[in-house]
Backbone atoms as SQL, in Angstrom:
CREATE TABLE atoms (id INTEGER PRIMARY KEY, chain TEXT, resi INTEGER, resn TEXT, atom TEXT, x REAL, y REAL, z REAL);
INSERT INTO atoms VALUES
  (1, 'A', 1, 'MET', 'N', 14.303, -15.201, 31.786),
  (2, 'A', 1, 'MET', 'CA', 14.896, -14.929, 30.552),
  (3, 'A', 1, 'MET', 'C', 14.345, -15.888, 29.486),
  (4, 'A', 2, 'SER', 'N', 14.264, -15.478, 28.298),
  (5, 'A', 2, 'SER', 'CA', 13.767, -16.312, 27.266),
  (6, 'A', 2, 'SER', 'C', 14.865, -17.211, 26.697),
  (7, 'A', 3, 'LYS', 'N', 14.441, -18.186, 25.940),
  (8, 'A', 3, 'LYS', 'CA', 15.403, -19.165, 25.380),
  (9, 'A', 3, 'LYS', 'C', 16.354, -18.463, 24.355),
  (10, 'A', 4, 'ASN', 'N', 15.837, -17.596, 23.590),
  (11, 'A', 4, 'ASN', 'CA', 16.616, -16.891, 22.600),
  (12, 'A', 4, 'ASN', 'C', 17.091, -15.537, 23.119),
  (13, 'A', 5, 'ALA', 'N', 18.109, -15.565, 23.936),
  (14, 'A', 5, 'ALA', 'CA', 18.624, -14.314, 24.558),
  (15, 'A', 5, 'ALA', 'C', 19.272, -13.437, 23.445),
  (16, 'A', 6, 'THR', 'N', 19.894, -14.097, 22.422),
  (17, 'A', 6, 'THR', 'CA', 20.472, -13.285, 21.362),
  (18, 'A', 6, 'THR', 'C', 19.445, -13.047, 20.259),
  (19, 'A', 7, 'SER', 'N', 19.507, -11.926, 19.714),
  (20, 'A', 7, 'SER', 'CA', 18.557, -11.637, 18.656),
  (21, 'A', 7, 'SER', 'C', 19.164, -12.052, 17.312),
  (22, 'A', 8, 'ALA', 'N', 18.484, -12.882, 16.567),
  (23, 'A', 8, 'ALA', 'CA', 18.922, -13.339, 15.280),
  (24, 'A', 8, 'ALA', 'C', 18.662, -12.257, 14.209),
  (25, 'A', 9, 'PRO', 'N', 19.557, -12.080, 13.231),
  (26, 'A', 9, 'PRO', 'CA', 19.266, -11.064, 12.239),
  (27, 'A', 9, 'PRO', 'C', 18.142, -11.508, 11.338),
  (28, 'A', 10, 'ILE', 'N', 17.484, -10.518, 10.748),
  (29, 'A', 10, 'ILE', 'CA', 16.399, -10.803, 9.815),
  (30, 'A', 10, 'ILE', 'C', 17.031, -11.436, 8.560),
  (31, 'A', 11, 'GLU', 'N', 16.461, -12.578, 8.162),
  (32, 'A', 11, 'GLU', 'CA', 17.010, -13.322, 7.074),
  (33, 'A', 11, 'GLU', 'C', 16.840, -12.735, 5.715),
  (34, 'A', 12, 'ARG', 'N', 15.726, -12.016, 5.485),
  (35, 'A', 12, 'ARG', 'CA', 15.420, -11.558, 4.162),
  (36, 'A', 12, 'ARG', 'C', 15.606, -10.038, 4.029),
  (37, 'A', 13, 'GLU', 'N', 16.728, -9.519, 4.514),
  (38, 'A', 13, 'GLU', 'CA', 16.980, -8.105, 4.337),
  (39, 'A', 13, 'GLU', 'C', 17.415, -7.765, 2.911),
  (40, 'A', 14, 'ASN', 'N', 16.997, -6.620, 2.491),
  (41, 'A', 14, 'ASN', 'CA', 17.364, -6.151, 1.152),
  (42, 'A', 14, 'ASN', 'C', 18.653, -5.321, 1.285),
  (43, 'A', 15, 'ASN', 'N', 19.439, -5.309, 0.193),
  (44, 'A', 15, 'ASN', 'CA', 20.598, -4.408, 0.244),
  (45, 'A', 15, 'ASN', 'C', 20.118, -2.998, -0.058),
  (46, 'A', 16, 'LEU', 'N', 20.998, -2.015, 0.049),
  (47, 'A', 16, 'LEU', 'CA', 20.611, -0.629, -0.095),
  (48, 'A', 16, 'LEU', 'C', 20.059, -0.316, -1.471),
  (49, 'A', 17, 'GLY', 'N', 20.641, -0.806, -2.525),
  (50, 'A', 17, 'GLY', 'CA', 20.177, -0.481, -3.878),
  (51, 'A', 17, 'GLY', 'C', 18.740, -0.985, -4.074),
  (52, 'A', 18, 'THR', 'N', 18.475, -2.231, -3.636),
  (53, 'A', 18, 'THR', 'CA', 17.161, -2.768, -3.805),
  (54, 'A', 18, 'THR', 'C', 16.174, -1.999, -2.993),
  (55, 'A', 19, 'SER', 'N', 16.531, -1.593, -1.783),
  (56, 'A', 19, 'SER', 'CA', 15.610, -0.817, -0.955),
  (57, 'A', 19, 'SER', 'C', 15.260, 0.572, -1.564),
  (58, 'A', 20, 'ILE', 'N', 16.291, 1.182, -2.146),
  (59, 'A', 20, 'ILE', 'CA', 16.036, 2.459, -2.770),
  (60, 'A', 20, 'ILE', 'C', 15.129, 2.313, -3.998),
  (61, 'A', 21, 'VAL', 'N', 15.335, 1.280, -4.786),
  (62, 'A', 21, 'VAL', 'CA', 14.481, 1.076, -5.970),
  (63, 'A', 21, 'VAL', 'C', 13.029, 0.807, -5.557),
  (64, 'A', 22, 'LEU', 'N', 12.890, -0.016, -4.555),
  (65, 'A', 22, 'LEU', 'CA', 11.499, -0.391, -4.073),
  (66, 'A', 22, 'LEU', 'C', 10.831, 0.898, -3.474),
  (67, 'A', 23, 'PHE', 'N', 11.570, 1.704, -2.737),
  (68, 'A', 23, 'PHE', 'CA', 11.048, 2.951, -2.224),
  (69, 'A', 23, 'PHE', 'C', 10.573, 3.890, -3.310),
  (70, 'A', 24, 'VAL', 'N', 11.420, 4.044, -4.336),
  (71, 'A', 24, 'VAL', 'CA', 11.063, 4.913, -5.464),
  (72, 'A', 24, 'VAL', 'C', 9.806, 4.418, -6.185),
  (73, 'A', 25, 'VAL', 'N', 9.719, 3.141, -6.391),
  (74, 'A', 25, 'VAL', 'CA', 8.555, 2.611, -7.086),
  (75, 'A', 25, 'VAL', 'C', 7.268, 2.848, -6.249),
  (76, 'A', 26, 'MET', 'N', 7.342, 2.619, -4.942),
  (77, 'A', 26, 'MET', 'CA', 6.177, 2.834, -4.107),
  (78, 'A', 26, 'MET', 'C', 5.772, 4.319, -4.054),
  (79, 'A', 27, 'ILE', 'N', 6.791, 5.198, -3.969),
  (80, 'A', 27, 'ILE', 'CA', 6.509, 6.633, -3.977),
  (81, 'A', 27, 'ILE', 'C', 5.863, 7.069, -5.287),
  (82, 'A', 28, 'VAL', 'N', 6.314, 6.489, -6.385),
  (83, 'A', 28, 'VAL', 'CA', 5.767, 6.820, -7.677),
  (84, 'A', 28, 'VAL', 'C', 4.273, 6.402, -7.764),
  (85, 'A', 29, 'LEU', 'N', 3.958, 5.208, -7.170),
  (86, 'A', 29, 'LEU', 'CA', 2.589, 4.765, -7.122),
  (87, 'A', 29, 'LEU', 'C', 1.779, 5.733, -6.274),
  (88, 'A', 30, 'PHE', 'N', 2.270, 6.138, -5.128),
  (89, 'A', 30, 'PHE', 'CA', 1.545, 7.014, -4.200),
  (90, 'A', 30, 'PHE', 'C', 1.332, 8.340, -4.864),
  (91, 'A', 31, 'LEU', 'N', 2.380, 8.945, -5.467),
  (92, 'A', 31, 'LEU', 'CA', 2.254, 10.232, -6.080),
  (93, 'A', 31, 'LEU', 'C', 1.364, 10.190, -7.296),
  (94, 'A', 32, 'GLY', 'N', 1.358, 9.055, -7.976),
  (95, 'A', 32, 'GLY', 'CA', 0.430, 8.886, -9.119),
  (96, 'A', 32, 'GLY', 'C', -0.970, 8.888, -8.660),
  (97, 'A', 33, 'SER', 'N', -1.255, 8.327, -7.526),
  (98, 'A', 33, 'SER', 'CA', -2.609, 8.297, -6.995),
  (99, 'A', 33, 'SER', 'C', -3.017, 9.712, -6.620),
  (100, 'A', 34, 'ILE', 'N', -2.145, 10.489, -6.094),
  (101, 'A', 34, 'ILE', 'CA', -2.494, 11.919, -5.709),
  (102, 'A', 34, 'ILE', 'C', -2.667, 12.761, -7.021),
  (103, 'A', 35, 'TYR', 'N', -1.801, 12.501, -8.048),
  (104, 'A', 35, 'TYR', 'CA', -1.887, 13.244, -9.295),
  (105, 'A', 35, 'TYR', 'C', -3.213, 12.939, -10.027),
  (106, 'A', 36, 'SER', 'N', -3.685, 11.707, -9.887),
  (107, 'A', 36, 'SER', 'CA', -4.951, 11.350, -10.586),
  (108, 'A', 36, 'SER', 'C', -6.126, 12.181, -10.051),
  (109, 'A', 37, 'LEU', 'N', -6.029, 12.691, -8.828),
  (110, 'A', 37, 'LEU', 'CA', -7.122, 13.473, -8.289),
  (111, 'A', 37, 'LEU', 'C', -7.215, 14.816, -8.973),
  (112, 'A', 38, 'SER', 'N', -6.174, 15.280, -9.699),
  (113, 'A', 38, 'SER', 'CA', -6.273, 16.517, -10.400),
  (114, 'A', 38, 'SER', 'C', -7.282, 16.440, -11.564),
  (115, 'A', 39, 'PHE', 'N', -7.614, 15.230, -11.994),
  (116, 'A', 39, 'PHE', 'CA', -8.559, 15.049, -13.116),
  (117, 'A', 39, 'PHE', 'C', -9.938, 14.727, -12.578),
  (118, 'A', 40, 'LEU', 'N', -10.161, 14.757, -11.274),
  (119, 'A', 40, 'LEU', 'CA', -11.462, 14.404, -10.685),
  (120, 'A', 40, 'LEU', 'C', -12.511, 15.456, -10.960),
  (121, 'A', 41, 'SER', 'N', -13.665, 14.989, -11.325),
  (122, 'A', 41, 'SER', 'CA', -14.855, 15.871, -11.508),
  (123, 'A', 41, 'SER', 'C', -16.084, 15.078, -11.107),
  (124, 'A', 42, 'LEU', 'N', -17.169, 15.733, -11.008),
  (125, 'A', 42, 'LEU', 'CA', -18.434, 14.985, -10.626),
  (126, 'A', 42, 'LEU', 'C', -18.938, 14.236, -11.828),
  (127, 'A', 43, 'ASP', 'N', -18.478, 14.521, -13.067),
  (128, 'A', 43, 'ASP', 'CA', -18.966, 13.763, -14.241),
  (129, 'A', 43, 'ASP', 'C', -18.140, 12.492, -14.495),
  (130, 'A', 44, 'ASN', 'N', -16.938, 12.462, -13.944),
  (131, 'A', 44, 'ASN', 'CA', -16.054, 11.357, -14.267),
  (132, 'A', 44, 'ASN', 'C', -15.518, 10.684, -12.967),
  (133, 'A', 45, 'PRO', 'N', -15.953, 9.453, -12.680),
  (134, 'A', 45, 'PRO', 'CA', -15.506, 8.812, -11.413),
  (135, 'A', 45, 'PRO', 'C', -14.188, 8.089, -11.581),
  (136, 'A', 46, 'TRP', 'N', -13.607, 7.966, -12.829),
  (137, 'A', 46, 'TRP', 'CA', -12.422, 7.095, -13.032),
  (138, 'A', 46, 'TRP', 'C', -11.224, 7.627, -12.353),
  (139, 'A', 47, 'PRO', 'N', -10.980, 8.920, -12.262),
  (140, 'A', 47, 'PRO', 'CA', -9.801, 9.371, -11.514),
  (141, 'A', 47, 'PRO', 'C', -9.775, 8.946, -10.041),
  (142, 'A', 48, 'MET', 'N', -10.942, 8.912, -9.401),
  (143, 'A', 48, 'MET', 'CA', -11.048, 8.474, -8.048),
  (144, 'A', 48, 'MET', 'C', -10.740, 6.943, -7.966),
  (145, 'A', 49, 'ALA', 'N', -11.244, 6.173, -8.928),
  (146, 'A', 49, 'ALA', 'CA', -11.016, 4.739, -8.902),
  (147, 'A', 49, 'ALA', 'C', -9.543, 4.453, -9.167),
  (148, 'A', 50, 'VAL', 'N', -8.868, 5.218, -10.021),
  (149, 'A', 50, 'VAL', 'CA', -7.392, 5.088, -10.225),
  (150, 'A', 50, 'VAL', 'C', -6.666, 5.460, -8.956),
  (151, 'A', 51, 'CYS', 'N', -7.137, 6.560, -8.314),
  (152, 'A', 51, 'CYS', 'CA', -6.523, 6.988, -7.038),
  (153, 'A', 51, 'CYS', 'C', -6.568, 5.916, -5.995),
  (154, 'A', 52, 'LEU', 'N', -7.722, 5.335, -5.808),
  (155, 'A', 52, 'LEU', 'CA', -7.861, 4.285, -4.809),
  (156, 'A', 52, 'LEU', 'C', -7.050, 3.065, -5.160),
  (157, 'A', 53, 'GLY', 'N', -7.050, 2.692, -6.405),
  (158, 'A', 53, 'GLY', 'CA', -6.276, 1.525, -6.797),
  (159, 'A', 53, 'GLY', 'C', -4.740, 1.667, -6.646),
  (160, 'A', 54, 'LEU', 'N', -4.247, 2.841, -7.087),
  (161, 'A', 54, 'LEU', 'CA', -2.824, 3.090, -6.919),
  (162, 'A', 54, 'LEU', 'C', -2.404, 3.180, -5.445),
  (163, 'A', 55, 'PHE', 'N', -3.253, 3.885, -4.674),
  (164, 'A', 55, 'PHE', 'CA', -2.955, 4.008, -3.246),
  (165, 'A', 55, 'PHE', 'C', -2.992, 2.660, -2.563),
  (166, 'A', 56, 'ALA', 'N', -3.945, 1.846, -2.906),
  (167, 'A', 56, 'ALA', 'CA', -4.005, 0.518, -2.297),
  (168, 'A', 56, 'ALA', 'C', -2.836, -0.319, -2.659),
  (169, 'A', 57, 'LEU', 'N', -2.349, -0.201, -3.911),
  (170, 'A', 57, 'LEU', 'CA', -1.130, -0.983, -4.279),
  (171, 'A', 57, 'LEU', 'C', 0.087, -0.385, -3.535),
  (172, 'A', 58, 'ALA', 'N', 0.167, 0.899, -3.431),
  (173, 'A', 58, 'ALA', 'CA', 1.338, 1.520, -2.758),
  (174, 'A', 58, 'ALA', 'C', 1.372, 1.124, -1.271),
  (175, 'A', 59, 'PHE', 'N', 0.240, 0.852, -0.699),
  (176, 'A', 59, 'PHE', 'CA', 0.138, 0.461, 0.727),
  (177, 'A', 59, 'PHE', 'C', 0.276, -1.089, 0.857),
  (178, 'A', 60, 'TRP', 'N', -0.372, -1.830, 0.006),
  (179, 'A', 60, 'TRP', 'CA', -0.477, -3.293, 0.149),
  (180, 'A', 60, 'TRP', 'C', 0.791, -3.990, -0.226),
  (181, 'A', 61, 'ILE', 'N', 1.476, -3.583, -1.284),
  (182, 'A', 61, 'ILE', 'CA', 2.668, -4.257, -1.725),
  (183, 'A', 61, 'ILE', 'C', 3.748, -4.268, -0.651),
  (184, 'A', 62, 'PRO', 'N', 4.106, -3.138, -0.041),
  (185, 'A', 62, 'PRO', 'CA', 5.145, -3.184, 1.038),
  (186, 'A', 62, 'PRO', 'C', 4.712, -3.940, 2.255),
  (187, 'A', 63, 'GLN', 'N', 3.428, -3.889, 2.568),
  (188, 'A', 63, 'GLN', 'CA', 2.958, -4.535, 3.841),
  (189, 'A', 63, 'GLN', 'C', 2.839, -6.025, 3.706),
  (190, 'A', 64, 'THR', 'N', 2.472, -6.536, 2.565),
  (191, 'A', 64, 'THR', 'CA', 2.241, -8.011, 2.426),
  (192, 'A', 64, 'THR', 'C', 3.262, -8.727, 1.618),
  (193, 'A', 65, 'ILE', 'N', 3.602, -8.244, 0.435),
  (194, 'A', 65, 'ILE', 'CA', 4.543, -8.953, -0.406),
  (195, 'A', 65, 'ILE', 'C', 5.971, -8.750, 0.045),
  (196, 'A', 66, 'LEU', 'N', 6.351, -7.501, 0.286),
  (197, 'A', 66, 'LEU', 'CA', 7.766, -7.185, 0.602),
  (198, 'A', 66, 'LEU', 'C', 8.041, -7.237, 2.129),
  (199, 'A', 67, 'GLY', 'N', 6.961, -7.122, 2.941),
  (200, 'A', 67, 'GLY', 'CA', 7.147, -7.013, 4.381),
  (201, 'A', 67, 'GLY', 'C', 7.228, -8.396, 5.065),
  (202, 'A', 68, 'ARG', 'N', 7.204, -8.289, 6.368),
  (203, 'A', 68, 'ARG', 'CA', 7.237, -9.464, 7.216),
  (204, 'A', 68, 'ARG', 'C', 5.934, -9.554, 7.992),
  (205, 'A', 69, 'SER', 'N', 4.825, -9.338, 7.340),
  (206, 'A', 69, 'SER', 'CA', 3.540, -9.272, 8.001),
  (207, 'A', 69, 'SER', 'C', 3.093, -10.636, 8.571),
  (208, 'A', 70, 'ASP', 'N', 3.709, -11.717, 8.117),
  (209, 'A', 70, 'ASP', 'CA', 3.330, -13.093, 8.583),
  (210, 'A', 70, 'ASP', 'C', 4.234, -13.524, 9.732),
  (211, 'A', 71, 'SER', 'N', 5.078, -12.683, 10.228),
  (212, 'A', 71, 'SER', 'CA', 5.992, -13.118, 11.293),
  (213, 'A', 71, 'SER', 'C', 5.696, -12.551, 12.650),
  (214, 'A', 72, 'ALA', 'N', 4.442, -12.216, 12.908),
  (215, 'A', 72, 'ALA', 'CA', 4.033, -11.628, 14.187),
  (216, 'A', 72, 'ALA', 'C', 4.236, -12.587, 15.341),
  (217, 'A', 73, 'GLY', 'N', 4.080, -13.892, 15.162),
  (218, 'A', 73, 'GLY', 'CA', 4.237, -14.840, 16.199),
  (219, 'A', 73, 'GLY', 'C', 5.594, -15.393, 16.433),
  (220, 'A', 74, 'GLU', 'N', 6.565, -14.939, 15.627),
  (221, 'A', 74, 'GLU', 'CA', 7.939, -15.443, 15.805),
  (222, 'A', 74, 'GLU', 'C', 8.541, -14.900, 17.104),
  (223, 'A', 75, 'SER', 'N', 9.366, -15.746, 17.674),
  (224, 'A', 75, 'SER', 'CA', 10.079, -15.286, 18.902),
  (225, 'A', 75, 'SER', 'C', 11.574, -15.547, 18.799);
């Protein structure tokens, strides 16, 4: 058996309202990246650049800033 038989609660949990707001903001970023593809053409590379930037933000912000990506070694 391990030393910590009881599981401690996560210290930095968000309440429901904050979680919903964060979810909506990330979904808006993601859908904005998809919407920018409607302006894509072979003459204009900027919609693809906007798509990649918004998608990267929609993925990176929850994983690194809001997530617990630095707690992999905790026991």
